[in-house]
Amino acid sequence: MIPQWKIYPRSQGHSTVYLQNVVTDPSITVGEYTTYDDFVRDPREFEKNNVLYHYPVNHERLTIGKFCSIACGAKFLFNSANHALGSLSTYPFPIFFEEWGLPVEDIPRAWDNKGDIVVGSDVWIGYEAVILAGVTIGDGAVIGARALVTRDVPPYTIVGGVPARPIRKRFDNAAIEALLALRWWDWPEARIAANLEAIQSGRLDRLR
């Protein structure tokens, strides 16, 4: 397990952080060894700069698994970024409740609530990708640079574009099923270390 005091995984350079050790919002959960790299801003300010429209009134959650790699500028946009499309107007009247004499409790009616954002383990999110509210990204998936993810991404699938579309699967179906069953990211650290050569070389048959 990563020591709680350890923020930077590299002794040289502070552009990359272990995200678990810089997040303080209880509605954001990050798994062990997940990293965020930011060469433009302080990566320790991930909550402020990258988790957007995330207000307590919505009771939303951002859940990110273990061993994820999140590139500079990736954004997670929550429900308050939306406007209510079922209304005759997209103008957010409930937000300006004082101006229009509306009850403050109606503020969430200003937008469509699509739910939480869930990111699996071993996910790579590319440079300046945007993940919208209500999206679930499966284990082992890859999100291309500047992709706009508007719908769920299956495990071990590479997506890209605006809006993001599947490009290809990383492995065949049998290998994906085996990896999802193994869940190597949940292994003890010593077992992961003992299998690094097999993991890095893509040798599923050598995992032990």
N, CA, C and O of each residue as an XYZ file, in Angstrom:
832
protein
N       0.847     -1.201      0.000
C       0.000      0.000      0.000
C       0.879      1.246      0.000
O       1.919      1.274      0.658
N       0.468      2.272     -0.732
C       1.225      3.520     -0.786
C       1.170      4.208      0.574
O       0.081      4.403      1.114
N       2.323      4.582      1.145
C       2.288      5.340      2.397
C       1.505      6.641      2.216
O       1.645      7.316      1.196
N       0.689      6.989      3.199
C      -0.158      8.171      3.077
C       0.653      9.454      2.914
O       0.155     10.435      2.362
N       1.889      9.453      3.385
C       2.687     10.669      3.281
C       3.310     10.830      1.895
O       3.784     11.912      1.548
N       3.309      9.758      1.105
C       4.016      9.813     -0.167
C       3.114     10.399     -1.245
O       2.097      9.807     -1.607
N       3.489     11.550     -1.748
C       2.708     12.219     -2.786
C       3.311     11.981     -4.165
O       2.592     11.694     -5.122
N       4.627     12.100     -4.263
C       5.283     12.034     -5.560
C       5.928     10.657     -5.766
O       6.737     10.231     -4.941
N       5.583      9.957     -6.854
C       6.144      8.617     -7.081
C       7.574      8.630     -7.594
O       8.235      7.592     -7.624
N       8.063      9.816     -8.003
C       9.429      9.917     -8.508
C      10.216     10.913     -7.657
O       9.698     11.959     -7.267
N      11.455     10.576     -7.382
C      12.283     11.457     -6.558
C      12.645     12.737     -7.301
O      12.867     13.775     -6.677
N      12.705     12.672     -8.628
C      13.020     13.850     -9.440
C      11.784     14.262    -10.232
O      11.222     13.464    -10.982
N      11.373     15.495    -10.061
C      10.206     16.004    -10.767
C       8.937     15.836     -9.960
O       8.651     14.756     -9.442
N       8.184     16.909     -9.861
C       6.956     16.901     -9.070
C       5.723     17.176     -9.925
O       4.751     17.762     -9.449
N       5.765     16.750    -11.190
C       4.590     16.933    -12.037
C       3.593     15.785    -11.889
O       2.441     15.906    -12.305
N       4.028     14.680    -11.299
C       3.178     13.505    -11.141
C       2.929     13.237     -9.666
O       3.847     13.294     -8.848
N       1.667     12.941     -9.334
C       1.319     12.636     -7.942
C       0.547     11.333     -7.874
O      -0.114     10.923     -8.829
N       0.649     10.692     -6.713
C      -0.286      9.629     -6.389
C      -1.586     10.309     -5.975
O      -1.660     10.945     -4.924
N      -2.592     10.168     -6.800
C      -3.819     10.941     -6.633
C      -4.514     10.660     -5.305
O      -5.110     11.555     -4.707
N      -4.436      9.434     -4.858
C      -5.073      9.052     -3.591
C      -4.592      9.924     -2.432
O      -5.334     10.184     -1.486
N      -3.344     10.367     -2.521
C      -2.740     11.088     -1.408
C      -2.856     12.606     -1.504
O      -2.300     13.323     -0.672
N      -3.581     13.103     -2.519
C      -3.807     14.545     -2.598
C      -5.294     14.893     -2.601
O      -5.656     16.056     -2.420
N      -6.151     13.905     -2.802
C      -7.592     14.145     -2.822
C      -8.132     14.190     -1.391
O      -7.813     13.324     -0.576
N      -8.938     15.190     -1.093
C      -9.501     15.339      0.254
C     -11.021     15.270      0.280
O     -11.603     15.039      1.340
N     -11.674     15.465     -0.854
C     -13.129     15.451     -0.933
C     -13.634     14.026     -0.683
O     -13.253     13.111     -1.413
N     -14.478     13.815      0.325
C     -14.963     12.454      0.616
C     -15.834     11.861     -0.483
O     -16.073     10.654     -0.491
N     -16.310     12.684     -1.407
C     -17.120     12.158     -2.506
C     -16.267     11.742     -3.707
O     -16.795     11.348     -4.747
N     -14.941     11.835     -3.551
C     -14.012     11.368     -4.581
C     -13.192     10.228     -3.995
O     -12.508     10.407     -2.987
N     -13.256      9.068     -4.616
C     -12.507      7.898     -4.163
C     -11.511      7.499     -5.235
O     -11.872      7.345     -6.402
N     -10.251      7.332     -4.837
C      -9.197      6.967     -5.786
C      -8.450      5.754     -5.251
O      -8.104      5.703     -4.071
N      -8.204      4.788     -6.111
C      -7.493      3.580     -5.721
C      -5.988      3.780     -5.633
O      -5.451      4.794     -6.079
N      -5.328      2.804     -5.054
C      -3.882      2.852     -4.860
C      -3.129      2.887     -6.192
O      -3.538      2.276     -7.179
N      -2.034      3.612     -6.182
C      -1.074      3.719     -7.278
C      -1.594      4.487     -8.495
O      -0.860      4.634     -9.472
N      -2.812      4.971     -8.468
C      -3.296      5.797     -9.573
C      -2.558      7.128     -9.569
O      -2.406      7.759     -8.523
N      -2.100      7.552    -10.741
C      -1.319      8.783    -10.843
C      -2.014      9.809    -11.718
O      -2.776      9.482    -12.628
N      -1.717     11.071    -11.401
C      -2.117     12.187    -12.259
C      -0.886     13.006    -12.558
O      -0.131     13.355    -11.650
N      -0.672     13.320    -13.837
C       0.478     14.121    -14.254
C       0.000     15.446    -14.822
O      -0.907     15.479    -15.654
N       0.606     16.535    -14.377
C       0.237     17.856    -14.886
C       1.492     18.713    -14.980
O       2.081     19.087    -13.966
N       1.892     19.018    -16.213
C       3.084     19.843    -16.422
C       2.732     21.318    -16.601
O       3.610     22.141    -16.857
N       1.435     21.654    -16.466
C       0.982     23.035    -16.598
C       0.639     23.623    -15.236
O       1.058     24.735    -14.911
N      -0.119     22.882    -14.444
C      -0.548     23.336    -13.122
C      -0.038     22.387    -12.054
O       0.531     21.338    -12.356
N      -0.247     22.764    -10.811
C       0.153     21.924     -9.686
C      -0.765     20.699     -9.654
O      -1.971     20.851     -9.459
N      -0.229     19.491     -9.839
C      -1.081     18.304     -9.874
C      -1.792     18.034     -8.555
O      -2.765     17.281     -8.520
N      -1.316     18.641     -7.468
C      -1.977     18.455     -6.176
C      -3.339     19.144     -6.131
O      -4.139     18.875     -5.235
N      -3.607     20.028     -7.089
C      -4.880     20.740     -7.142
C      -5.863     20.081     -8.116
O      -6.696     20.750     -8.727
N      -5.749     18.781     -8.245
C      -6.614     18.002     -9.148
C      -8.092     18.263     -8.882
O      -8.860     18.460     -9.824
N      -8.499     18.268     -7.628
C      -9.920     18.479     -7.301
C     -10.429     19.818     -7.828
O     -11.546     19.906     -8.338
N      -9.619     20.843     -7.705
C     -10.014     22.194     -8.114
C     -10.000     22.349     -9.632
O     -10.914     22.946    -10.202
N      -8.979     21.821    -10.285
C      -8.765     22.093    -11.705
C      -9.353     21.057    -12.652
O      -9.561     21.346    -13.831
N      -9.623     19.858    -12.155
C      -9.992     18.767    -13.053
C     -11.350     18.142    -12.770
O     -11.922     17.497    -13.648
N     -11.870     18.319    -11.579
C     -13.196     17.790    -11.229
C     -14.130     18.993    -11.192
O     -14.155     19.736    -10.210
N     -14.893     19.183    -12.254
C     -15.606     20.435    -12.475
C     -17.115     20.279    -12.308
O     -17.676     19.210    -12.549
N     -17.760     21.377    -11.888
C     -19.219     21.401    -11.653
C     -19.627     20.315    -10.657
O     -20.697     19.717    -10.772
N     -18.774     20.080     -9.701
C     -18.990     19.001     -8.729
C     -19.414     19.636     -7.401
O     -18.587     19.903     -6.528
N     -20.725     19.871     -7.272
C     -21.236     20.619     -6.133
C     -21.965     19.701     -5.151
O     -22.613     18.743     -5.572
N     -21.869     19.978     -3.856
C     -22.486     19.113     -2.841
C     -23.991     18.929     -3.014
O     -24.537     17.908     -2.595
N     -24.669     19.898     -3.623
C     -26.121     19.819     -3.768
C     -26.558     18.589     -4.550
O     -27.690     18.128     -4.403
N     -25.664     18.054     -5.384
C     -26.026     16.909     -6.226
C     -25.704     15.551     -5.613
O     -26.209     14.530     -6.079
N     -24.875     15.525     -4.578
C     -24.478     14.263     -3.920
C     -23.884     13.265     -4.926
O     -24.176     12.070     -4.868
N     -23.068     13.754     -5.828
C     -22.456     12.913     -6.852
C     -21.113     12.372     -6.359
O     -20.486     12.917     -5.450
N     -20.700     11.269     -7.004
C     -19.421     10.669     -6.640
C     -18.555     10.475     -7.887
O     -19.040     10.182     -8.980
N     -17.252     10.654     -7.668
C     -16.246     10.283     -8.657
C     -15.456      9.125     -8.060
O     -14.832      9.267     -7.009
N     -15.486      7.989     -8.729
C     -14.765      6.811     -8.257
C     -13.758      6.402     -9.316
O     -14.121      6.149    -10.465
N     -12.487      6.336     -8.925
C     -11.405      5.966     -9.832
C     -10.679      4.770     -9.220
O     -10.348      4.784     -8.034
N     -10.434      3.743    -10.020
C      -9.821      2.517     -9.523
C      -8.317      2.625     -9.309
O      -7.754      3.718     -9.252
N      -7.689      1.472     -9.193
C      -6.256      1.366     -8.924
C      -5.440      1.373    -10.223
O      -5.938      1.011    -11.289
N      -4.191      1.788    -10.106
C      -3.221      1.726    -11.203
C      -3.703      2.434    -12.476
O      -3.386      2.005    -13.585
N      -4.465      3.512    -12.312
C      -4.866      4.314    -13.467
C      -3.803      5.373    -13.758
O      -3.075      5.808    -12.867
N      -3.734      5.771    -15.016
C      -2.812      6.830    -15.443
C      -3.642      7.940    -16.078
O      -4.262      7.745    -17.123
N      -3.644      9.103    -15.436
C      -4.457     10.219    -15.903
C      -3.530     11.326    -16.388
O      -2.714     11.844    -15.626
N      -3.664     11.679    -17.653
C      -2.751     12.636    -18.271
C      -3.169     14.074    -17.989
O      -4.285     14.351    -17.549
N      -2.241     14.967    -18.257
C      -2.403     16.397    -18.008
C      -3.679     16.939    -18.651
O      -3.949     16.701    -19.828
N      -4.450     17.670    -17.857
C      -5.613     18.377    -18.370
C      -6.869     17.561    -18.525
O      -7.881     18.089    -18.987
N      -6.849     16.291    -18.156
C      -8.075     15.486    -18.234
C      -9.118     16.082    -17.289
O      -8.789     16.506    -16.181
N     -10.372     16.110    -17.730
C     -11.435     16.746    -16.954
C     -12.594     15.778    -16.733
O     -12.915     14.943    -17.578
N     -13.206     15.928    -15.557
C     -14.398     15.163    -15.208
C     -15.515     16.180    -14.980
O     -15.494     16.925    -14.001
N     -16.480     16.206    -15.884
C     -17.550     17.207    -15.834
C     -18.816     16.596    -15.245
O     -19.365     15.631    -15.777
N     -19.264     17.179    -14.136
C     -20.433     16.640    -13.444
C     -21.720     17.330    -13.863
O     -21.726     18.198    -14.736
N     -22.802     16.929    -13.227
C     -24.150     17.240    -13.711
C     -24.482     18.722    -13.780
O     -25.283     19.127    -14.622
N     -23.900     19.529    -12.932
C     -24.208     20.953    -12.954
C     -23.704     21.637    -14.215
O     -24.041     22.794    -14.468
N     -22.895     20.932    -15.014
C     -22.477     21.463    -16.311
C     -23.594     21.323    -17.343
O     -23.547     21.941    -18.407
N     -24.606     20.501    -17.018
C     -25.728     20.290    -17.941
C     -26.771     21.389    -17.786
O     -26.750     22.151    -16.819
N     -27.679     21.459    -18.747
C     -28.886     22.272    -18.639
C     -30.064     21.356    -18.932
O     -29.922     20.368    -19.652
N     -31.220     21.678    -18.379
C     -32.394     20.812    -18.508
C     -32.953     20.859    -19.923
O     -33.502     21.875    -20.350
N     -32.808     19.757    -20.644
C     -33.269     19.722    -22.034
C     -34.757     19.426    -22.143
O     -35.348     19.617    -23.205
N     -35.372     18.961    -21.055
C     -36.812     18.721    -21.068
C     -37.622     19.985    -20.881
O     -38.837     19.982    -21.081
N     -36.963     21.064    -20.500
C     -37.615     22.353    -20.334
C     -37.798     23.023    -21.694
O     -37.089     22.698    -22.647
N     -38.731     23.942    -21.785
C     -38.891     24.702    -23.019
C     -37.736     25.656    -23.243
O     -37.514     26.129    -24.358
N     -36.991     25.941    -22.164
C     -35.821     26.808    -22.260
C     -34.648     26.129    -21.571
O     -34.821     25.454    -20.556
N     -33.452     26.309    -22.124
C     -32.256     25.785    -21.460
C     -31.713     26.760    -20.417
O     -30.724     26.460    -19.749
N     -32.342     27.910    -20.273
C     -31.887     28.882    -19.282
C     -32.098     28.305    -17.881
O     -33.186     27.811    -17.586
N     -31.080     28.356    -17.008
C     -31.172     27.709    -15.698
C     -31.880     28.583    -14.646
O     -31.246     29.051    -13.700
N     -33.172     28.797    -14.812
C     -33.934     29.627    -13.879
C     -33.738     29.232    -12.408
O     -33.580     30.121    -11.571
N     -33.741     27.932    -12.057
C     -33.626     27.571    -10.634
C     -32.340     28.038     -9.964
O     -32.318     28.244     -8.750
N     -31.262     28.210    -10.740
C     -30.017     28.691    -10.142
C     -30.180     30.128     -9.644
O     -29.593     30.517     -8.634
N     -30.978     30.902    -10.362
C     -31.196     32.301    -10.000
C     -32.533     32.434     -9.267
O     -33.375     33.266     -9.605
N     -32.692     31.591     -8.262
C     -33.967     31.473     -7.535
C     -34.407     32.785     -6.903
O     -35.603     33.060     -6.816
N     -33.445     33.601     -6.461
C     -33.807     34.872     -5.824
C     -34.433     35.824     -6.842
O     -35.398     36.524     -6.537
N     -33.887     35.843     -8.028
C     -34.377     36.726     -9.082
C     -35.804     36.368     -9.509
O     -36.607     37.243     -9.833
N     -36.108     35.045     -9.503
C     -37.377     34.588    -10.056
C     -38.353     34.068     -9.006
O     -39.403     33.520     -9.343
N     -38.001     34.243     -7.727
C     -38.902     33.850     -6.660
C     -39.159     32.351     -6.584
O     -40.261     31.915     -6.250
N     -38.127     31.562     -6.898
C     -38.252     30.110     -6.863
C     -37.685     29.553     -5.561
O     -36.819     30.191     -4.961
N     -38.135     28.397     -5.106
C     -37.588     27.807     -3.885
C     -36.147     27.338     -4.099
O     -35.827     26.775     -5.146
N     -35.287     27.565     -3.121
C     -33.880     27.191     -3.242
C     -33.717     25.692     -3.439
O     -32.740     25.244     -4.038
N     -34.678     24.911     -2.931
C     -34.604     23.455     -3.062
C     -34.701     22.995     -4.514
O     -34.357     21.856     -4.830
N     -35.167     23.872     -5.389
C     -35.350     23.512     -6.794
C     -34.089     23.682     -7.636
O     -34.123     23.441     -8.843
N     -32.988     24.089     -7.029
C     -31.764     24.335     -7.804
C     -31.395     23.155     -8.703
O     -31.060     23.376     -9.867
N     -31.443     21.888     -8.207
C     -31.057     20.769     -9.087
C     -31.944     20.592    -10.314
O     -31.583     19.845    -11.224
N     -33.094     21.258    -10.361
C     -33.944     21.173    -11.555
C     -33.359     21.954    -12.734
O     -33.865     21.868    -13.853
N     -32.305     22.706    -12.481
C     -31.695     23.505    -13.543
C     -30.924     22.642    -14.545
O     -30.600     23.102    -15.640
N     -30.630     21.397    -14.174
C     -29.836     20.556    -15.059
C     -30.372     19.128    -15.067
O     -31.093     18.718    -14.158
N     -30.011     18.387    -16.096
C     -30.329     16.966    -16.164
C     -29.294     16.198    -15.345
O     -28.091     16.383    -15.525
N     -29.761     15.350    -14.457
C     -28.864     14.588    -13.586
C     -28.616     13.215    -14.190
O     -29.512     12.372    -14.224
N     -27.408     12.997    -14.661
C     -27.065     11.750    -15.335
C     -26.340     10.757    -14.431
O     -26.099      9.621    -14.838
N     -25.984     11.174    -13.192
C     -25.383     10.234    -12.256
C     -23.902     10.446    -12.034
O     -23.334     11.463    -12.431
N     -23.287      9.462    -11.390
C     -21.877      9.515    -10.998
C     -20.958      9.217    -12.182
O     -21.406      8.833    -13.262
N     -19.657      9.408    -11.943
C     -18.628      8.978    -12.883
C     -17.826      7.870    -12.211
O     -17.345      8.030    -11.089
N     -17.687      6.746    -12.909
C     -16.948      5.599    -12.371
C     -15.873      5.199    -13.375
O     -16.157      4.940    -14.544
N     -14.633      5.153    -12.894
C     -13.500      4.737    -13.717
C     -12.934      3.463    -13.105
O     -12.632      3.436    -11.912
N     -12.787      2.424    -13.889
C     -12.253      1.160    -13.392
C     -10.772      1.238    -13.082
O     -10.207      2.327    -12.987
N     -10.154      0.099    -12.927
C      -8.718      0.022    -12.644
C      -7.919     -0.162    -13.931
O      -8.441     -0.645    -14.936
N      -6.649      0.230    -13.887
C      -5.737      0.090    -15.016
C      -6.265      0.817    -16.248
O      -6.130      0.326    -17.369
N      -6.860      1.977    -16.041
C      -7.382      2.796    -17.138
C      -6.390      3.914    -17.450
O      -5.845      4.539    -16.540
N      -6.162      4.157    -18.719
C      -5.305      5.258    -19.163
C      -6.204      6.314    -19.789
O      -6.882      6.054    -20.784
N      -6.206      7.512    -19.200
C      -6.993      8.628    -19.706
C      -6.021      9.640    -20.311
O      -5.171     10.190    -19.610
N      -6.151      9.879    -21.605
C      -5.184     10.682    -22.336
C      -5.316     12.184    -22.115
O      -6.229     12.666    -21.444
N      -4.380     12.890    -22.700
C      -4.229     14.341    -22.570
C      -5.527     15.080    -22.904
O      -6.084     14.934    -23.992
N      -5.988     15.872    -21.944
C      -7.141     16.761    -22.087
C      -8.428     16.034    -22.487
O      -9.325     16.640    -23.073
N      -8.522     14.757    -22.177
C      -9.785     14.051    -22.396
C     -10.839     14.592    -21.434
O     -10.510     15.064    -20.345
N     -12.105     14.521    -21.838
C     -13.209     15.003    -21.013
C     -14.191     13.851    -20.787
O     -14.669     13.232    -21.738
N     -14.479     13.579    -19.525
C     -15.404     12.517    -19.145
C     -16.658     13.175    -18.580
O     -16.572     13.961    -17.636
N     -17.820     12.862    -19.147
C     -19.062     13.489    -18.716
C     -19.760     12.684    -17.625
O     -19.500     11.494    -17.443
N     -20.639     13.351    -16.913
C     -21.406     12.734    -15.830
C     -22.180     11.527    -16.343
O     -22.657     11.516    -17.478
N     -22.298     10.516    -15.494
C     -23.057      9.323    -15.822
C     -22.281      8.254    -16.552
O     -22.822      7.188    -16.847
N     -21.004      8.523    -16.854
C     -20.190      7.582    -17.634
C     -19.474      6.595    -16.718
O     -18.974      6.967    -15.657
N     -19.432      5.335    -17.139
C     -18.622      4.310    -16.491
C     -17.583      3.826    -17.495
O     -17.918      3.456    -18.620
N     -16.325      3.833    -17.082
C     -15.220      3.369    -17.922
C     -14.716      2.048    -17.350
O     -14.326      1.975    -16.185
N     -14.725      1.024    -18.163
C     -14.353     -0.304    -17.703
C     -12.863     -0.463    -17.444
O     -12.051      0.338    -17.907
N     -12.516     -1.501    -16.703
C     -11.121     -1.815    -16.396
C     -10.307     -1.954    -17.687
O     -10.782     -2.498    -18.684
N      -9.078     -1.452    -17.642
C      -8.160     -1.643    -18.753
C      -8.439     -0.820    -19.989
O      -7.761     -0.993    -21.001
N      -9.418      0.073    -19.942
C      -9.759      0.877    -21.111
C      -8.723      1.979    -21.349
O      -7.956      2.330    -20.452
N      -8.714      2.510    -22.558
C      -7.829      3.617    -22.937
C      -8.679      4.717    -23.556
O      -9.447      4.474    -24.487
N      -8.532      5.934    -23.026
C      -9.262      7.094    -23.541
C      -8.271      7.980    -24.286
O      -7.311      8.475    -23.695
N      -8.498      8.178    -25.562
C      -7.564      8.935    -26.387
C      -7.478     10.404    -26.003
O      -8.368     10.946    -25.347
N      -6.394     11.033    -26.424
C      -6.184     12.449    -26.144
C      -7.337     13.281    -26.695
O      -7.766     13.103    -27.835
N      -7.827     14.192    -25.860
C      -8.895     15.138    -26.201
C     -10.203     14.461    -26.617
O     -11.038     15.073    -27.283
N     -10.374     13.220    -26.230
C     -11.646     12.542    -26.478
C     -12.721     13.136    -25.584
O     -12.440     13.587    -24.473
N     -13.957     13.134    -26.078
C     -15.103     13.552    -25.285
C     -15.944     12.308    -25.025
O     -16.624     11.808    -25.922
N     -15.892     11.814    -23.789
C     -16.542     10.548    -23.458
C     -17.947     10.831    -22.942
O     -18.130     11.359    -21.846
N     -18.926     10.471    -23.751
C     -20.327     10.759    -23.438
C     -21.107      9.516    -23.054
O     -22.240      9.616    -22.583
N     -20.512      8.335    -23.250
C     -21.205      7.088    -22.928
C     -20.216      6.082    -22.352
O     -19.002      6.278    -22.417
N     -20.749      5.012    -21.791
C     -19.911      4.012    -21.135
C     -18.886      3.422    -22.101
O     -19.130      3.294    -23.300
N     -17.729      3.067    -21.534
C     -16.648      2.453    -22.306
C     -16.438      1.028    -21.789
O     -16.182      0.851    -20.597
N     -16.536      0.014    -22.640
C     -16.343     -1.364    -22.184
C     -14.904     -1.601    -21.713
O     -13.998     -0.858    -22.089
N     -14.695     -2.627    -20.897
C     -13.335     -2.944    -20.445
C     -12.382     -3.213    -21.612
O     -12.780     -3.775    -22.632
N     -11.144     -2.812    -21.452
C     -10.071     -3.074    -22.399
C     -10.404     -2.619    -23.821
O     -10.032     -3.268    -24.799
N     -11.112     -1.495    -23.913
C     -11.461     -0.918    -25.213
C     -10.797      0.446    -25.358
O     -10.798      1.246    -24.423
N     -10.234      0.706    -26.523
C      -9.620      1.997    -26.830
C     -10.666      2.855    -27.532
O     -11.253      2.431    -28.527
N     -10.899      4.061    -27.017
C     -11.850      4.980    -27.639
C     -11.163      6.300    -27.919
O     -10.174      6.650    -27.274
N     -11.695      7.030    -28.888
C     -11.147      8.342    -29.217
C     -12.150      9.135    -30.027
O     -13.103      8.580    -30.574
N     -11.927     10.455    -30.100
C     -12.754     11.306    -30.923
C     -13.779     12.096    -30.144
O     -13.880     11.984    -28.922
N     -14.547     12.905    -30.880
C     -15.577     13.778    -30.310
C     -16.867     13.563    -31.085
O     -16.969     14.016    -32.225
N     -17.862     12.884    -30.507
C     -17.771     12.170    -29.236
C     -16.931     10.904    -29.385
O     -16.714     10.426    -30.498
N     -16.462     10.368    -28.271
C     -15.581      9.205    -28.305
C     -16.311      7.976    -28.851
O     -17.443      7.682    -28.469
N     -15.631      7.271    -29.753
C     -16.140      6.023    -30.332
C     -15.099      4.922    -30.153
O     -13.903      5.205    -30.076
N     -15.546      3.666    -30.085
C     -14.578      2.565    -29.989
C     -13.667      2.517    -31.215
O     -14.125      2.639    -32.351
N     -12.379      2.339    -30.965
C     -11.398      2.170    -32.038
C     -11.065      0.696    -32.200
O     -11.115      0.157    -33.306
N     -10.727      0.051    -31.096
C     -10.491     -1.391    -31.113
C     -10.383     -1.890    -29.673
O     -10.237     -1.108    -28.734
N     -10.457     -3.198    -29.526
C     -10.191     -3.819    -28.234
C      -8.691     -4.045    -28.091
O      -7.988     -4.284    -29.073
N      -8.220     -3.967    -26.862
C      -6.788     -4.171    -26.643
C      -6.389     -5.637    -26.805
O      -5.277     -5.930    -27.245
N      -7.278     -6.550    -26.459
C      -6.996     -7.984    -26.529
C      -8.225     -8.701    -27.072
O      -9.285     -8.095    -27.232
N      -8.081     -9.990    -27.355
C      -9.243    -10.755    -27.789
C     -10.150    -11.024    -26.588
O      -9.759    -10.810    -25.440
N     -11.367    -11.496    -26.871
C     -12.372    -11.656    -25.815
C     -11.927    -12.613    -24.724
O     -12.201    -12.382    -23.546
N     -11.237    -13.694    -25.106
C     -10.788    -14.674    -24.111
C      -9.782    -14.050    -23.153
O      -9.853    -14.271    -21.944
N      -8.852    -13.276    -23.687
C      -7.848    -12.622    -22.839
C      -8.496    -11.589    -21.923
O      -8.126    -11.465    -20.756
N      -9.465    -10.848    -22.461
C     -10.161     -9.844    -21.640
C     -10.904    -10.509    -20.495
O     -10.844    -10.035    -19.361
N     -11.601    -11.596    -20.776
C     -12.318    -12.322    -19.720
C     -11.352    -12.832    -18.657
O     -11.645    -12.771    -17.463
N     -10.201    -13.333    -19.094
C      -9.206    -13.840    -18.145
C      -8.659    -12.720    -17.265
O      -8.504    -12.891    -16.056
N      -8.367    -11.579    -17.877
C      -7.829    -10.449    -17.110
C      -8.854     -9.915    -16.112
O      -8.506     -9.571    -14.982
N     -10.110     -9.847    -16.529
C     -11.154     -9.375    -15.614
C     -11.352    -10.337    -14.455
O     -11.706     -9.920    -13.352
N     -11.127    -11.619    -14.698
C     -11.232    -12.603    -13.626
C     -10.021    -12.537    -12.698
O     -10.157    -12.698    -11.485
N      -8.837    -12.299    -13.267
C      -7.610    -12.246    -12.465
C      -7.563    -11.012    -11.562
O      -7.136    -11.089    -10.410
N      -8.007     -9.871    -12.102
C      -7.965     -8.612    -11.354
C      -6.592     -8.428    -10.683
O      -6.503     -8.288     -9.463
N      -5.545     -8.430    -11.485
C      -4.192     -8.375    -10.934
C      -3.968     -7.149    -10.061
O      -3.132     -7.177     -9.157
N      -4.704     -6.075    -10.320
C      -4.524     -4.841     -9.544
C      -4.948     -5.009     -8.085
O      -4.602     -4.183     -7.240
N      -5.687     -6.061     -7.789
C      -6.079     -6.342     -6.404
C      -5.115     -7.290     -5.700
O      -5.292     -7.582     -4.518
N      -4.096     -7.774     -6.413
C      -3.122     -8.674     -5.800
C      -2.278     -7.926     -4.764
O      -2.163     -6.702     -4.830
N      -1.695     -8.644     -3.818
C      -0.729     -8.015     -2.910
C       0.455     -7.450     -3.698
O       0.808     -7.952     -4.765
N       1.038     -6.433     -3.166
C       2.147     -5.756     -3.853
C       3.257     -6.725     -4.237
O       3.810     -6.632     -5.332
N       3.588     -7.660     -3.336
C       4.675     -8.602     -3.616
C       4.348     -9.486     -4.816
O       5.232     -9.799     -5.614
N       3.093     -9.888     -4.949
C       2.710    -10.735     -6.087
C       2.758     -9.944     -7.386
O       3.170    -10.475     -8.418
N       2.347     -8.693     -7.347
C       2.445     -7.851     -8.546
C       3.900     -7.697     -8.962
O       4.236     -7.814    -10.140
N       4.757     -7.433     -7.983
C       6.183     -7.251     -8.268
C       6.781     -8.516     -8.877
O       7.613     -8.442     -9.781
N       6.358     -9.672     -8.381
C       6.878    -10.940     -8.894
C       6.409    -11.220    -10.316
O       7.022    -12.018    -11.025
N       5.335    -10.576    -10.736
C       4.770    -10.814    -12.068
C       4.970     -9.652    -13.035
O       4.381     -9.646    -14.115
N       5.782     -8.678    -12.670
C       5.937     -7.490    -13.513
C       6.430     -7.832    -14.912
O       5.969     -7.235    -15.885
N       7.348     -8.768    -15.035
C       7.871     -9.116    -16.353
C       6.760     -9.657    -17.248
O       6.670     -9.293    -18.421
N       5.920    -10.519    -16.698
C       4.815    -11.081    -17.472
C       3.793    -10.003    -17.821
O       3.273     -9.973    -18.936
N       3.506     -9.114    -16.862
C       2.538     -8.036    -17.108
C       3.052     -7.109    -18.209
O       2.323     -6.781    -19.145
N       4.299     -6.695    -18.092
C       4.846     -5.725    -19.045
C       5.036     -6.313    -20.439
O       4.938     -5.591    -21.431
N       5.304     -7.603    -20.524
C       5.526     -8.222    -21.826
C       4.249     -8.755    -22.447
O       4.277     -9.316    -23.543
N       3.106     -8.581    -21.746
C       1.833     -9.030    -22.281
C       1.661    -10.529    -22.272
O       0.904    -11.067    -23.079
N       2.355    -11.228    -21.365
C       2.307    -12.697    -21.313
C       1.315    -13.136    -20.249
O       1.685    -13.421    -19.109
N       0.048    -13.186    -20.642
C      -0.999    -13.634    -19.741
C      -0.739    -15.052    -19.242
O      -1.072    -15.390    -18.106
N      -0.145    -15.874    -20.095
C       0.101    -17.272    -19.742
C       1.173    -17.434    -18.666
O       1.298    -18.507    -18.075
N       1.947    -16.378    -18.408
C       3.016    -16.470    -17.404
C       2.659    -15.859    -16.066
O       3.474    -15.869    -15.142
N       1.456    -15.327    -15.947
C       1.040    -14.777    -14.657
C       0.872    -15.908    -13.667
O       0.338    -16.967    -13.997
N       1.335    -15.672    -12.446
C       1.274    -16.723    -11.429
C       0.917    -16.123    -10.064
O       0.818    -16.851     -9.077
